[in-house]
Every structure is written in C-alpha cells, then in structure tokens.
Coordinates of C-alpha atoms in Angstrom, one line a residue:
Chain A
X285 CA 12.2 -7.5 19.0
X286 CA 12.4 -11.2 18.2
X287 CA 11.0 -13.8 16.0
X288 CA 11.4 -17.5 15.3
X289 CA 12.4 -18.5 11.8
X290 CA 10.1 -21.4 11.1
X291 CA 10.2 -21.8 7.4
X292 CA 12.2 -20.9 4.3
X293 CA 11.1 -21.2 0.6
X294 CA 12.3 -19.8 -2.7
X295 CA 12.1 -19.6 -6.5
X296 CA 15.6 -18.5 -7.6
X297 CA 18.2 -19.4 -10.1
X298 CA 18.8 -22.4 -7.9
X299 CA 15.3 -23.7 -8.7
X300 CA 12.3 -23.8 -6.4
X301 CA 12.5 -25.5 -3.0
X302 CA 12.2 -25.2 0.8
X303 CA 15.0 -25.0 3.3
X304 CA 14.6 -28.5 4.7
X305 CA 15.2 -30.1 1.3
X306 CA 18.3 -28.2 0.3
X307 CA 21.9 -27.7 1.4
X308 CA 23.2 -25.1 -1.0
X309 CA 22.9 -21.3 -1.1
X310 CA 19.7 -20.6 -3.1
X311 CA 20.5 -16.9 -3.7
X312 CA 22.9 -17.2 -6.6
X313 CA 23.5 -15.6 -10.0
X314 CA 21.8 -17.1 -13.0
X315 CA 18.5 -17.3 -14.8
X316 CA 15.3 -17.7 -12.8
X317 CA 13.0 -20.0 -14.6
X318 CA 9.3 -19.3 -14.3
X319 CA 7.8 -22.1 -12.2
X320 CA 5.1 -24.3 -13.7
X321 CA 2.0 -24.8 -11.6
X322 CA 2.8 -28.4 -11.1
X323 CA 6.1 -27.4 -9.4
X324 CA 4.3 -25.2 -7.0
X325 CA 0.9 -26.8 -6.3
X326 CA 0.0 -30.5 -6.5
X327 CA -3.6 -29.7 -7.3
X328 CA -5.0 -27.7 -10.3
X329 CA -5.0 -24.0 -9.8
X330 CA -6.8 -22.2 -12.6
X331 CA -5.4 -18.7 -11.8
X332 CA -1.8 -19.7 -11.6
X333 CA -1.3 -19.8 -15.4
X334 CA -2.7 -16.3 -15.7
X335 CA -0.2 -14.7 -13.4
X336 CA 2.7 -12.6 -14.5
X337 CA 6.2 -13.9 -14.0
X338 CA 6.8 -11.6 -10.9
X339 CA 3.7 -13.0 -9.3
X340 CA 4.5 -16.6 -10.1
X341 CA 7.9 -16.5 -8.5
X342 CA 6.7 -14.6 -5.5
X343 CA 3.7 -16.8 -4.9
X344 CA 5.8 -19.9 -5.5
X345 CA 8.4 -18.8 -2.9
X346 CA 5.7 -18.1 -0.3
X347 CA 4.1 -21.5 -1.0
X348 CA 7.4 -23.3 -0.5
X349 CA 8.0 -21.2 2.6
X350 CA 4.8 -22.1 4.2
X351 CA 5.2 -25.8 3.3
X352 CA 8.7 -25.7 4.8
X353 CA 7.2 -24.3 8.0
X354 CA 4.3 -26.8 8.0
X355 CA 1.9 -23.9 7.8
X356 CA 0.5 -24.4 4.3
X357 CA -2.7 -26.1 5.3
X358 CA -5.6 -24.0 6.9
X359 CA -9.2 -24.2 7.7
X360 CA -9.8 -20.8 9.2
X361 CA -8.2 -17.6 7.9
X362 CA -5.0 -16.6 9.9
X363 CA -3.8 -13.2 10.8
X364 CA -0.4 -13.7 9.1
X365 CA 1.1 -10.8 7.2
X366 CA 3.4 -10.5 4.2
X367 CA 6.2 -8.0 3.8
X368 CA 8.2 -8.0 0.6
X369 CA 11.2 -6.0 -0.4
X370 CA 11.7 -5.4 -4.1
X371 CA 14.2 -3.4 -6.0
X372 CA 12.3 -3.3 -9.4
X373 CA 8.9 -4.3 -8.3
X374 CA 6.6 -5.3 -11.2
X375 CA 8.5 -3.1 -13.7
X376 CA 8.6 -5.9 -16.3
X377 CA 4.8 -6.3 -16.1
X378 CA 4.4 -2.6 -16.4
X379 CA 6.5 -2.7 -19.6
X380 CA 4.5 -5.7 -20.9
X381 CA 1.2 -3.8 -20.1
X382 CA 2.5 -0.7 -22.0
X383 CA 3.2 -3.1 -24.9
X384 CA -0.6 -3.6 -25.1
X385 CA -1.6 0.0 -24.4
X386 CA 0.8 2.1 -26.6
X387 CA 0.3 0.5 -30.0
X388 CA -3.4 1.1 -30.5
X389 CA -3.8 4.1 -28.2
X390 CA -5.3 2.2 -25.4
X391 CA -7.9 0.3 -27.4
X392 CA -6.3 -3.1 -26.7
X393 CA -5.0 -2.4 -23.2
X394 CA -4.8 -5.8 -21.5
X395 CA -6.8 -6.0 -18.2
X396 CA -4.9 -9.3 -17.5
X397 CA -1.6 -7.5 -17.4
X398 CA -3.0 -4.4 -15.7
X399 CA -4.1 -6.3 -12.7
X400 CA -0.6 -7.3 -12.0
X401 CA 0.9 -3.7 -12.5
X402 CA 0.9 -3.3 -8.8
X403 CA 3.8 -5.1 -6.9
X404 CA 1.5 -6.1 -4.1
X405 CA -1.0 -8.0 -6.3
X406 CA 0.8 -11.3 -5.8
X407 CA 0.5 -10.9 -2.1
X408 CA -3.3 -10.9 -2.6
X409 CA -2.9 -14.2 -4.6
X410 CA -1.0 -15.6 -1.7
X411 CA -3.4 -14.3 0.9
X412 CA -6.4 -15.9 -0.7
X413 CA -4.7 -19.2 -1.3
X414 CA -3.4 -19.6 2.2
X415 CA -6.0 -17.6 4.2
X416 CA -3.6 -14.8 5.3
X417 CA -5.4 -11.8 6.8
X418 CA -2.4 -9.9 8.2
X419 CA -0.9 -6.7 6.7
X420 CA 0.4 -7.1 3.1
X421 CA 2.7 -4.7 1.5
X422 CA 5.8 -4.2 -0.7
X423 CA 8.8 -2.1 0.3
X424 CA 11.5 -0.8 -2.0
X425 CA 14.7 -2.7 -1.4
X426 CA 17.6 -0.4 -0.9
X427 CA 21.4 -0.8 -1.0
X428 CA 21.8 0.4 2.5
X429 CA 20.0 -2.4 4.3
X430 CA 21.9 -5.3 2.9
X431 CA 18.7 -6.7 1.6
X432 CA 17.3 -7.0 5.1
X433 CA 14.6 -4.3 4.9
X434 CA 11.7 -6.7 5.0
X435 CA 13.2 -8.7 7.8
X436 CA 13.6 -5.5 9.9
X437 CA 10.1 -4.4 9.1
X438 CA 8.7 -7.8 10.0
X439 CA 10.5 -8.1 13.3
X440 CA 9.1 -4.6 14.3
X441 CA 5.6 -5.5 13.2
X442 CA 5.8 -8.8 15.2
X443 CA 6.6 -6.7 18.2
X444 CA 4.1 -3.9 17.6
X445 CA 1.1 -5.7 16.1
X446 CA -1.1 -8.7 17.1
X447 CA 0.0 -10.7 14.0
X448 CA 1.4 -14.0 15.2
X449 CA 3.5 -14.5 12.2
X450 CA 4.8 -12.6 9.1
X451 CA 6.2 -13.8 5.9
X452 CA 9.2 -11.6 5.1
X453 CA 11.2 -11.8 1.9
X454 CA 12.4 -10.5 -1.4
X455 CA 11.1 -10.7 -4.9
X456 CA 12.8 -9.4 -8.1
X457 CA 13.1 -10.3 -11.7
X458 CA 16.1 -9.2 -13.7
X459 CA 15.7 -5.5 -14.6
X460 CA 16.1 -3.8 -18.0
X461 CA 19.8 -3.8 -18.8
X462 CA 20.4 -0.1 -18.3
X463 CA 19.0 -0.4 -14.7
X464 CA 21.0 -3.5 -13.7
X465 CA 23.2 -3.2 -10.6
X466 CA 25.6 -5.7 -8.9
X467 CA 23.4 -5.7 -5.8
X468 CA 21.1 -8.6 -5.0
X469 CA 20.1 -11.8 -6.8
X470 CA 17.1 -12.4 -9.0
X471 CA 14.2 -14.5 -7.7
X472 CA 12.2 -14.7 -4.6
X473 CA 12.8 -16.0 -1.2
X474 CA 10.6 -15.8 1.9
X475 CA 11.1 -16.6 5.6
X476 CA 8.2 -17.3 7.9
X477 CA 8.9 -15.4 11.1
X478 CA 6.7 -16.2 14.1
X479 CA 6.3 -15.0 17.7
X480 CA 6.6 -18.6 18.8
X481 CA 8.7 -21.5 17.6
X482 CA 6.8 -24.0 15.4
X483 CA 5.2 -26.9 17.4
X484 CA 5.3 -29.2 14.4
X485 CA 8.7 -28.7 12.8
X486 CA 12.0 -27.6 14.2
X487 CA 12.7 -23.9 13.9
X488 CA 15.9 -22.7 12.1
X489 CA 16.6 -20.4 15.1
X490 CA 15.7 -17.1 16.6
X491 CA 16.1 -13.7 14.9
X492 CA 16.5 -10.5 16.8
X493 CA 16.5 -6.8 16.0
X494 CA 18.8 -5.3 18.6
X495 CA 20.1 -1.7 18.3
X496 CA 19.5 -1.6 14.6
X497 CA 21.3 -4.9 14.0
X498 CA 19.9 -8.2 13.0
X499 CA 21.1 -11.1 15.1
X500 CA 20.7 -14.7 14.1
X501 CA 21.5 -17.5 16.5
X502 CA 23.7 -15.1 18.5
X503 CA 25.7 -13.6 15.6
X504 CA 25.2 -10.4 13.7
X505 CA 24.0 -10.8 10.2
X506 CA 25.5 -8.7 7.5
X507 CA 23.0 -9.2 4.7
X508 CA 20.1 -11.2 3.5
X509 CA 22.2 -13.8 1.7
X510 CA 24.3 -14.6 4.7
X511 CA 21.2 -14.9 6.8
X512 CA 19.9 -17.5 4.4
X513 CA 23.3 -19.2 4.5
X514 CA 23.4 -19.2 8.3
X515 CA 19.9 -20.5 8.6
X516 CA 20.5 -23.3 6.2
X517 CA 23.8 -24.1 7.8
X518 CA 25.8 -23.4 4.7
X519 CA 29.5 -22.3 5.1
X520 CA 30.1 -19.5 2.8
X521 CA 33.3 -19.6 1.0
Chain B
X46 CA 2.8 4.0 24.3
X47 CA 3.7 7.6 23.2
X48 CA 1.0 9.8 21.8
X49 CA 1.3 10.6 18.1
X50 CA 0.2 13.8 16.5
X51 CA -0.1 15.2 12.9
X52 CA 1.8 18.5 13.2
X53 CA 2.1 19.7 9.6
X54 CA 0.0 19.1 6.5
X55 CA 0.5 20.0 2.8
X56 CA -1.9 19.1 0.1
X57 CA -2.2 19.5 -3.7
X58 CA -5.4 18.2 -5.3
X59 CA -7.7 19.0 -8.2
X60 CA -9.3 21.5 -5.8
X61 CA -6.1 23.5 -5.4
X62 CA -3.1 23.8 -3.1
X63 CA -3.3 23.9 0.7
X64 CA -5.5 22.3 3.3
X65 CA -7.5 25.3 4.1
X66 CA -8.4 26.0 0.5
X67 CA -9.3 22.3 0.0
X68 CA -11.5 22.3 3.1
X69 CA -13.3 25.3 2.0
X70 CA -13.9 23.9 -1.5
X71 CA -15.2 20.7 0.0
X72 CA -17.6 22.6 2.2
X73 CA -18.7 24.6 -0.8
X74 CA -19.6 21.3 -2.6
X75 CA -17.1 21.8 -5.4
X76 CA -15.7 19.0 -7.5
X77 CA -12.4 18.8 -9.4
X78 CA -13.8 16.1 -11.8
X79 CA -13.8 17.4 -15.4
X80 CA -13.3 16.0 -18.9
X81 CA -9.7 14.9 -19.4
X82 CA -7.5 16.9 -21.7
X83 CA -4.1 15.3 -20.7
X84 CA -4.5 12.5 -23.2
X85 CA -7.0 11.2 -25.8
X86 CA -9.8 9.3 -24.2
X87 CA -11.6 8.2 -27.4
X88 CA -10.7 4.5 -26.7
X89 CA -11.8 4.5 -23.1
X90 CA -15.1 4.0 -21.4
X91 CA -14.9 7.4 -19.7
X92 CA -13.3 10.8 -20.3
X93 CA -13.6 12.1 -16.8
X94 CA -10.9 12.5 -14.1
X95 CA -9.9 15.0 -11.4
X96 CA -6.6 16.5 -12.6
X97 CA -4.6 19.1 -10.9
X98 CA -5.2 22.4 -12.9
X99 CA -2.1 23.3 -15.1
X100 CA 0.0 20.5 -13.8
X101 CA 3.0 20.3 -16.1
X102 CA 6.3 18.3 -15.9
X103 CA 9.6 20.1 -15.9
X104 CA 11.9 19.5 -18.8
X105 CA 12.9 15.7 -18.8
X106 CA 11.0 15.3 -15.5
X107 CA 7.8 13.9 -14.2
X108 CA 4.7 15.7 -13.2
X109 CA 5.3 14.3 -9.8
X110 CA 8.3 16.6 -9.6
X111 CA 6.0 19.6 -9.8
X112 CA 3.8 18.2 -7.1
X113 CA 6.9 17.5 -4.9
X114 CA 8.1 21.1 -5.3
X115 CA 4.7 22.6 -4.5
X116 CA 4.2 20.5 -1.4
X117 CA 7.7 21.3 -0.2
X118 CA 6.8 25.0 -0.4
X119 CA 3.8 24.4 1.9
X120 CA 5.7 22.6 4.6
X121 CA 7.7 24.3 7.4
X122 CA 11.0 23.1 8.8
X123 CA 11.2 19.4 9.5
X124 CA 12.9 17.9 12.5
X125 CA 16.5 17.0 11.9
X126 CA 15.9 13.4 12.8
X127 CA 12.8 13.1 10.6
X128 CA 12.3 9.8 8.7
X129 CA 10.5 9.5 5.4
X130 CA 7.7 7.1 4.3
X131 CA 6.6 7.4 0.8
X132 CA 3.4 6.0 -0.6
X133 CA 2.9 5.9 -4.3
X134 CA 1.4 3.1 -6.3
X135 CA 2.9 4.0 -9.7
X136 CA 5.4 6.7 -9.1
X137 CA 6.8 8.3 -12.2
X138 CA 4.7 6.2 -14.5
X139 CA 4.4 9.2 -16.9
X140 CA 8.1 8.9 -17.7
X141 CA 7.9 5.1 -18.1
X142 CA 5.0 5.6 -20.5
X143 CA 6.9 8.2 -22.5
X144 CA 10.0 6.0 -22.7
X145 CA 8.0 3.1 -24.0
X146 CA 6.3 5.3 -26.6
X147 CA 9.6 6.6 -27.8
X148 CA 11.3 3.2 -27.4
X149 CA 13.9 4.7 -25.2
X150 CA 15.7 3.3 -22.2
X151 CA 13.6 2.9 -19.0
X152 CA 14.4 6.0 -16.9
X153 CA 16.1 5.2 -13.5
X154 CA 13.5 7.1 -11.4
X155 CA 10.7 4.7 -12.2
X156 CA 12.4 2.4 -9.8
X157 CA 11.3 3.1 -6.2
X158 CA 14.7 3.7 -4.5
X159 CA 15.9 6.7 -6.6
X160 CA 12.3 8.0 -6.5
X161 CA 12.4 8.0 -2.8
X162 CA 15.9 9.4 -2.6
X163 CA 14.8 12.4 -4.8
X164 CA 11.9 13.1 -2.2
X165 CA 14.3 12.7 0.7
X166 CA 16.7 15.2 -0.9
X167 CA 13.8 17.7 -1.6
X168 CA 12.9 17.7 2.2
X169 CA 16.5 17.4 3.4
X170 CA 15.8 14.1 5.1
X171 CA 19.0 12.1 5.7
X172 CA 17.6 9.2 7.8
X173 CA 15.6 6.1 6.9
X174 CA 13.4 6.5 3.8
X175 CA 11.3 3.8 2.2
X176 CA 8.3 3.5 -0.2
X177 CA 5.3 1.5 0.9
X178 CA 3.2 -0.1 -1.8
X179 CA -0.2 -1.4 -0.7
X180 CA -2.2 -0.2 -3.6
X181 CA -5.0 2.3 -2.8
X182 CA -4.3 1.8 0.9
X183 CA -0.7 2.8 0.7
X184 CA -0.8 6.2 2.4
X185 CA -3.1 5.0 5.1
X186 CA -0.7 2.1 5.7
X187 CA 2.2 4.6 5.8
X188 CA 0.4 6.7 8.3
X189 CA -0.2 3.6 10.4
X190 CA 3.4 2.6 10.1
X191 CA 4.7 6.0 11.0
X192 CA 2.4 6.2 14.1
X193 CA 3.5 2.7 15.2
X194 CA 7.2 3.8 14.9
X195 CA 6.6 6.9 17.0
X196 CA 4.3 5.2 19.5
X197 CA 7.0 2.6 20.2
X198 CA 9.6 5.2 20.6
X199 CA 11.5 4.0 17.5
X200 CA 11.2 7.4 15.9
X201 CA 10.3 11.0 17.0
X202 CA 9.2 12.3 13.6
X203 CA 8.1 10.7 10.3
X204 CA 7.1 12.5 7.2
X205 CA 4.5 10.6 5.2
X206 CA 4.6 11.7 1.6
X207 CA 2.1 10.3 -0.9
X208 CA 1.5 11.2 -4.5
X209 CA 0.0 9.6 -7.6
X210 CA -0.9 11.0 -11.1
X211 CA -3.9 10.7 -13.4
X212 CA -1.8 8.8 -16.0
X213 CA -2.9 7.1 -19.2
X214 CA -1.4 4.0 -17.9
X215 CA -3.8 3.7 -15.0
X216 CA -6.7 5.2 -16.8
X217 CA -6.5 2.8 -19.7
X218 CA -6.2 -0.1 -17.2
X219 CA -9.2 0.8 -15.2
X220 CA -11.1 1.3 -18.5
X221 CA -10.0 -2.1 -19.7
X222 CA -11.3 -3.6 -16.4
X223 CA -14.6 -1.7 -17.0
X224 CA -14.2 -0.1 -13.6
X225 CA -14.5 3.6 -14.7
X226 CA -17.8 5.4 -14.5
X227 CA -18.8 7.0 -17.8
X228 CA -20.0 10.0 -15.7
X229 CA -18.4 11.6 -12.6
X230 CA -18.4 8.9 -9.9
X231 CA -21.3 8.5 -7.4
X232 CA -20.0 7.1 -4.2
X233 CA -22.6 5.2 -2.2
X234 CA -25.3 6.1 -4.7
X235 CA -27.9 3.4 -5.4
X236 CA -27.1 3.9 -9.1
X237 CA -23.3 4.1 -8.9
X238 CA -21.5 2.4 -11.7
X239 CA -17.7 2.9 -11.3
X240 CA -14.9 5.1 -10.2
X241 CA -13.4 8.3 -11.4
X242 CA -9.6 8.7 -11.2
X243 CA -7.9 11.7 -9.5
X244 CA -4.5 12.8 -8.6
X245 CA -3.0 14.4 -5.5
X246 CA 0.0 15.0 -3.5
X247 CA 0.0 15.1 0.3
X248 CA 2.6 15.4 3.0
X249 CA 1.8 14.7 6.7
X250 CA 4.3 15.3 9.4
X251 CA 3.8 12.9 12.3
X252 CA 5.6 13.4 15.5
X253 CA 5.5 12.4 19.2
X254 CA 3.3 14.8 21.2
X255 CA 6.4 15.8 23.1
X256 CA 8.4 16.6 20.0
X257 CA 5.5 18.8 18.7
X258 CA 5.5 20.7 21.9
X259 CA 9.2 21.1 21.9
X260 CA 8.9 22.7 18.4
X261 CA 6.0 24.8 19.4
X262 CA 3.8 23.2 16.8
X263 CA 0.0 23.1 17.2
X264 CA -1.1 19.6 16.3
X265 CA -4.0 19.1 13.9
X266 CA -5.0 15.8 15.5
X267 CA -3.8 12.8 17.3
X268 CA -3.4 9.5 15.5
X269 CA -4.7 7.3 18.1
X270 CA -5.5 4.0 16.4
X271 CA -4.6 2.0 13.3
X272 CA -5.1 -1.3 11.8
X273 CA -4.4 -3.3 8.6
X274 CA -5.8 -6.6 7.3
X275 CA -6.1 -8.5 4.1
X276 CA -9.4 -10.0 2.9
X277 CA -7.8 -13.2 1.7
X278 CA -10.5 -13.3 -0.9
X279 CA -9.6 -11.9 -4.3
X280 CA -7.0 -9.8 -6.0
X281 CA -9.2 -7.1 -7.4
X282 CA -12.6 -7.7 -5.9
X283 CA -13.4 -6.9 -2.3
X284 CA -14.7 -9.6 0.1
X285 CA -18.5 -9.4 0.1
X286 CA -18.6 -9.8 3.8
X287 CA -16.0 -7.1 4.4
X288 CA -13.9 -9.3 6.7
X289 CA -10.6 -7.5 6.0
X290 CA -12.1 -4.0 6.6
X291 CA -13.9 -5.2 9.7
X292 CA -10.7 -6.6 11.0
X293 CA -8.6 -3.5 10.3
X294 CA -11.3 -1.3 11.9
X295 CA -11.5 -3.5 15.0
X296 CA -7.7 -3.3 15.3
X297 CA -7.8 0.5 15.0
X298 CA -10.6 0.9 17.5
X299 CA -8.8 -1.4 20.0
X300 CA -5.5 0.5 19.6
X301 CA -7.3 3.7 20.2
X302 CA -8.9 2.2 23.3
X303 CA -12.4 3.6 22.5
X304 CA -15.9 2.3 22.3
X305 CA -17.4 2.1 18.8
X306 CA -19.9 4.7 19.9
X307 CA -17.2 7.3 20.3
X308 CA -16.6 7.5 16.6
X309 CA -18.2 10.8 15.5
X310 CA -17.9 10.2 11.8
X311 CA -16.4 7.8 9.1
X312 CA -14.4 8.9 6.2
X313 CA -15.0 6.0 3.9
X314 CA -13.1 4.8 0.9
X315 CA -16.2 5.2 -1.3
X316 CA -14.8 4.6 -4.8
X317 CA -18.2 4.5 -6.4
X318 CA -17.9 0.9 -7.7
X319 CA -20.7 -1.3 -6.9
X320 CA -18.9 -3.9 -4.9
X321 CA -16.5 -1.6 -3.0
X322 CA -19.2 0.6 -1.6
X323 CA -21.4 -2.4 -0.8
X324 CA -18.5 -4.1 1.0
X325 CA -17.9 -1.0 3.1
X326 CA -21.5 -0.6 4.1
X327 CA -21.6 -4.3 5.0
X328 CA -18.4 -3.9 7.2
X329 CA -19.6 -0.7 8.9
X330 CA -23.0 -2.4 9.7
X331 CA -21.2 -5.3 11.2
X332 CA -19.0 -3.0 13.3
X333 CA -21.5 -0.4 14.4
X334 CA -24.7 -2.4 14.2
X335 CA -27.7 0.1 14.0
X336 CA -25.6 3.0 15.1
X337 CA -23.4 3.8 12.1
X338 CA -22.1 7.3 12.6
X339 CA -22.4 9.9 9.9
X340 CA -20.3 9.0 6.9
X341 CA -18.8 10.7 3.9
X342 CA -16.6 10.0 0.9
X343 CA -14.5 12.4 -1.1
X344 CA -14.0 10.7 -4.4
X345 CA -16.9 12.6 -6.0
X346 CA -14.9 15.7 -5.3
X347 CA -11.3 14.6 -5.8
X348 CA -11.6 11.4 -7.8
X349 CA -9.8 8.4 -6.7
X350 CA -6.2 9.5 -6.0
X351 CA -4.8 6.0 -5.6
X352 CA -1.9 5.8 -3.2
X353 CA -2.4 9.4 -2.1
X354 CA -6.2 8.9 -1.4
X355 CA -5.8 7.9 2.2
X356 CA -3.4 10.7 3.1
X357 CA -5.6 13.4 1.6
X358 CA -8.6 11.9 3.4
X359 CA -6.7 11.8 6.7
X360 CA -5.8 15.5 6.2
X361 CA -9.4 16.4 5.6
X362 CA -10.3 14.3 8.7
X363 CA -8.2 16.6 10.8
X364 CA -10.2 19.6 9.6
X365 CA -13.4 17.7 10.1
X366 CA -12.6 17.1 13.8
X367 CA -11.6 20.8 14.3
X368 CA -14.7 22.2 12.7
X369 CA -17.1 19.3 13.8
X370 CA -18.3 19.1 10.2
X371 CA -18.0 16.5 7.4
X372 CA -18.3 17.6 3.8
X373 CA -21.1 16.4 1.4
X374 CA -20.6 13.2 -0.4
X375 CA -20.6 14.8 -3.9
X376 CA -22.2 12.6 -6.5
X377 CA -24.4 10.7 -4.1
X378 CA -27.9 11.7 -5.2
X379 CA -29.9 8.7 -3.9
X380 CA -28.0 7.0 -1.2
X381 CA -27.9 3.2 -1.1
X382 CA -30.4 2.0 1.3
X383 CA -27.8 0.8 3.8
X384 CA -26.3 4.3 3.8
X385 CA -29.4 6.4 4.0
X386 CA -29.3 8.7 7.0
X387 CA -25.5 8.4 7.2
X388 CA -24.4 9.6 3.7
X389 CA -25.7 13.0 2.7
X390 CA -25.3 15.3 -0.3
X391 CA -24.9 18.3 2.1
X392 CA -22.4 19.2 4.9
X393 CA -23.2 17.3 8.1
X394 CA -22.6 18.4 11.7
X395 CA -20.8 15.9 13.8
X396 CA -20.2 15.7 17.5
X397 CA -17.4 13.9 19.1
X398 CA -13.6 13.5 19.4
X399 CA -12.8 10.7 16.9
X400 CA -13.1 10.0 13.1
X401 CA -12.4 6.7 11.5
X402 CA -10.8 6.9 8.0
X403 CA -10.5 3.8 5.9
X404 CA -9.1 2.6 2.5
X405 CA -9.0 -0.6 0.6
X406 CA -7.1 -1.7 -2.4
X407 CA -6.1 -4.3 -5.0
X408 CA -4.4 -7.3 -3.5
X409 CA -7.2 -7.4 -0.8
X410 CA -5.6 -4.9 1.6
X411 CA -7.6 -2.7 4.0
X412 CA -6.3 0.0 6.3
X413 CA -8.0 2.0 9.0
X414 CA -6.8 5.0 11.1
X415 CA -8.6 6.6 14.0
X416 CA -8.0 10.4 14.4
X417 CA -8.6 12.2 17.7
X418 CA -9.3 15.8 17.9
X419 CA -7.0 18.1 19.8
X420 CA -8.9 19.9 22.6

C-alpha cells in the first residue's frame, strides 16, 4: 500500500504554513494561535469568522496543505477524501456549547456552537471550499500508533478505494488541564497523499504501509513527528 | 476479494432488546417515540424522542455503560483475533453535561480513546480498536470500513459497535437549529417538518465467509458493496442535487457488481426533515430513474439514533432480506409525490437478493451499504 506525499500544511504553535516554505519542525510545544481569515484565505470568506477554533485550525491546515501540493484550485469537484486523527476532538467546543445550554435550561442554546460539536464538521467546511467529495471522517488518536493512525488509514483507503488522493492528518486543541497528556502536540497538520506523484510540484517522497510499518523514503517511520521531520528534511536533534 | 458476512447482531432500541423482537415490533407498526421524561423540554420546540425504556446509568457512569452491558449479553463468543470499530457521535455526553452542570472536572471517558478502550475490554478485544466519527453516517461508514478490511484480507473479524443517547445536549442543539418536529417525525411525508431523536446501541460482527463457516455461524447476510462520499456543499444542509449520496450509492452498487435493478428495496435515511428527504428522493430518482425499488425509513419507529442509526438499519435490513418484507414507514401518512408507490404506511413484500441501506450526516458525508441475502 503506497502513496505519494505531495503536500504538507499546518496550523501549529510554529504558526501556519506549508512545507515548501519552512525548514523547521512545525510540531512543537507552545500556544496555537487561532488563524485569522487573512492568514488562510486571500479572498473574503464570510463563514470563516463563525467557525470554532478547532475548525479554524483544521481548515487552515488543509488549506495550506492543498496549496503546498498545488491542489487548492478546482473547477469540478474531486473525489479526494479527508481522514483526521484527533485525541480530544471538538471537546472545547462541546464545553463552550454547554456554556450556552446549562445556565438557562436550554433556552439560549447556541446553534452556532452546536453545529461544530461534531469533530467532522470542519471536514465539511474543507470539502465545500475545495470541492472534495471523497470519504471524510475523524478517528480517535491513540498512543499506540505514534500519531500515525490517519496515515495508516489513508494508505489503506488509497489501496482499497477509487479515491485518487486523501488528506490525512491530525487536529487537536489543548485539552482541559486534568486530561492533558505528554503525547502529541497541539495544532493541526495535514499531508496530501496521492496514488500518483504530483505533475506540477515535486513530491516529498513515497510512503508505504508494509507489514504494519510505515516506510518513508525507504526508512521506517517511528511516529508522526518524525515523518514530518523526514519529509521536510529536518535533522532531529 | 473475500466475501464478507454479518454473523452476529445485537440491538437495543426504544422498541426493546434483540433483533427478533425489534423486527416483530417494526412489522407490528409500533413506535418508540413518546414524550421525553429524561429532562425538562419546556424550552425546546419538541418534547418527543424515542428513548430506551428504563435506561439508567450505573453509579458514576454513563447510560451508555448500560447499553454496552446489555449488548454484550446478547452477543456470543467473538473470534480471538477480532478488531473493534466503534461509531458514536457524542459518546458519554451525559457525563460531560453533568460535569459542566456541577462545575466539576471533565471526565476522562468523554475522550474517544478511553471510551473505545472500555468497549474493547467489555468484549475482550485486544487488537486494533478505533472510533469513527462521521456524524449520522458513522456506523454505516464503520460497516463499510470493516467490510473493506475483511475483503482485502487485512482482518478476519471486525466488531462494529455503535451507540448514541437521547441527551439534552443534542436535543437542545437540534431544537436551537429548529430541526426538531413538534410532533413525532413523518419521514417522506408531504407535510413533514423535522426530525425526532432516538437512542440505540447495536453490535454487528462482520467476518470473512470462511471464518463464519469455521465457527459454524449462520450468516444473516453478506455485505457485498459499500461507498462513501461527501456532498462538498454545506456543513448542515444536504446538497439539493444529492450528488454525494448518488456517488456513495454508485460506488456501493459497483463494488457489489450488480445492476441497479437487482436492488429489491432501499432502507433510506429518512430523517423527516424537509431537505434531507427531498435530497434522498432526488438521489434515488437519479440512480434508479423510473424504477425506484420499494423504500422504507425507520425513524418514525425508532427516532434518529445518530451514530447508531445506520447500524440498526443494517441489522433490520438483514431481517428484511430473510423475510422478504420491509416494515411500514411509520409517520408517513401522505407520501411525498416523488415517493408515492415506493413508501408505504404498511408492510411491503419485496422480491430479490439485495437491499441498499444509506445514511447522510452533518459535514456533508453520505454512506451506502449493499446487503445480500444468504440463500
């Protein structure tokens, strides 16, 4: 099961950017700033300001990823899927929504928040903006997969389905303090995995799922962060 | 590609425990929709939902714990190498709501990983276990994923477990969106005006045909086709032209390698909202032209069970193929013009080997599964 890594984009503590414009590890500790519309889209986007923070960072990372892979522009809808792994999902939005529901016994429940109390809502935002008609879903991130759950899933789907490309990545905000763990980094980072190498930009390399291991450019990948490092050519110290 | 079967089924809905009992209740035209007593509905646009009778939470636990325990009692032994795919949109949202009300710490199990781990422990599953969230298409997507894994030879057995609650969290949200019907929902009725929530738990054991034979299990049905697609249109509203559902159904039919005319019946999502039901009829018209097979929807009987909806509907689809019947579409008194002749308020006889079961959800996702009867 193979796929070409044609684009990388993120909104993390390192800021928001695409892989071709950056030479540092974007998955790092720190505060993830909510991106402004102008940082993500050059043109006005009326809905962007209404999104919750989880959706803004996820949508932003997908936008930067597609831009990095020269796949942002479209005329006809494309059968590209999105697979996201998330540890906490939209928990913060759930809590914000309950902040509107609980005080007045539901009388002032916010429909604006409620729409984003599903972790896959932002995938719909991405799908409609970029014409993506593949399968879109959110998986729970686990500690046993090294943060590679979405990459594994995407490589399998590329092999088993007709989708020519899948965006695979992570999306997480900081959790409530009592649920915080050492694992993972806050923010969102997506990779554009395609059955074929891009014809307009250079690919980062080929990924393979072989005997349960993720292989990138011929070497086994331990976790998601090292995959990002290897793709960007960063020497981890 | 290996053949995939559904070899064990457990259900718990507002119409009781067990598939045989659910099937009989559906044939009897019963509904589990009733006034809600679980929370105060005075500030909401509806007070109807389909709740599981007497569903209580254990001390310091979630009502989902009770559903889990009851489903585990219904299932037989699972294969030792079984994987787990969980499909729940809001998981233990009852605990999160309580914690916020009491201004207490957020409980750990509202996060998906420990929630999945709890389910894996209950079933004694030690292998791969993940939760899939694709809104109201979650369990249909999970069945599709499980079938793909087994068909490709990547797994021999996968347990799909789906459950969601009637919670004040979700009820208030749909009320705020003005999406709830003030009366029990009326799927595909010309005068429908919204959905009614429901709750359910369902467990489906999918295995390779060979594994089922080895375990002397008599399959309920084959899972012979599946497809998933996004509308790329809107986050909460379906695409008017049904493009995502059409694509998902076309993929499923192609995977099953059958002609459209071989579909004996459709189990539609049928939420009872104006736009969802119209979108589905548009899509089915586009796929089947003038020959739409008999259709039915179960949400007038069970309410909209969110992430568990598709799983329950697939379970009922297995019985429909066995019995060559589809239940009445409860709540549909005067079918929408485009559904007249296909949707009925009485049990319909069907004739054929295949049923198409579909679901759609927030985020624009659509999923379709083709079930094949076992001769």
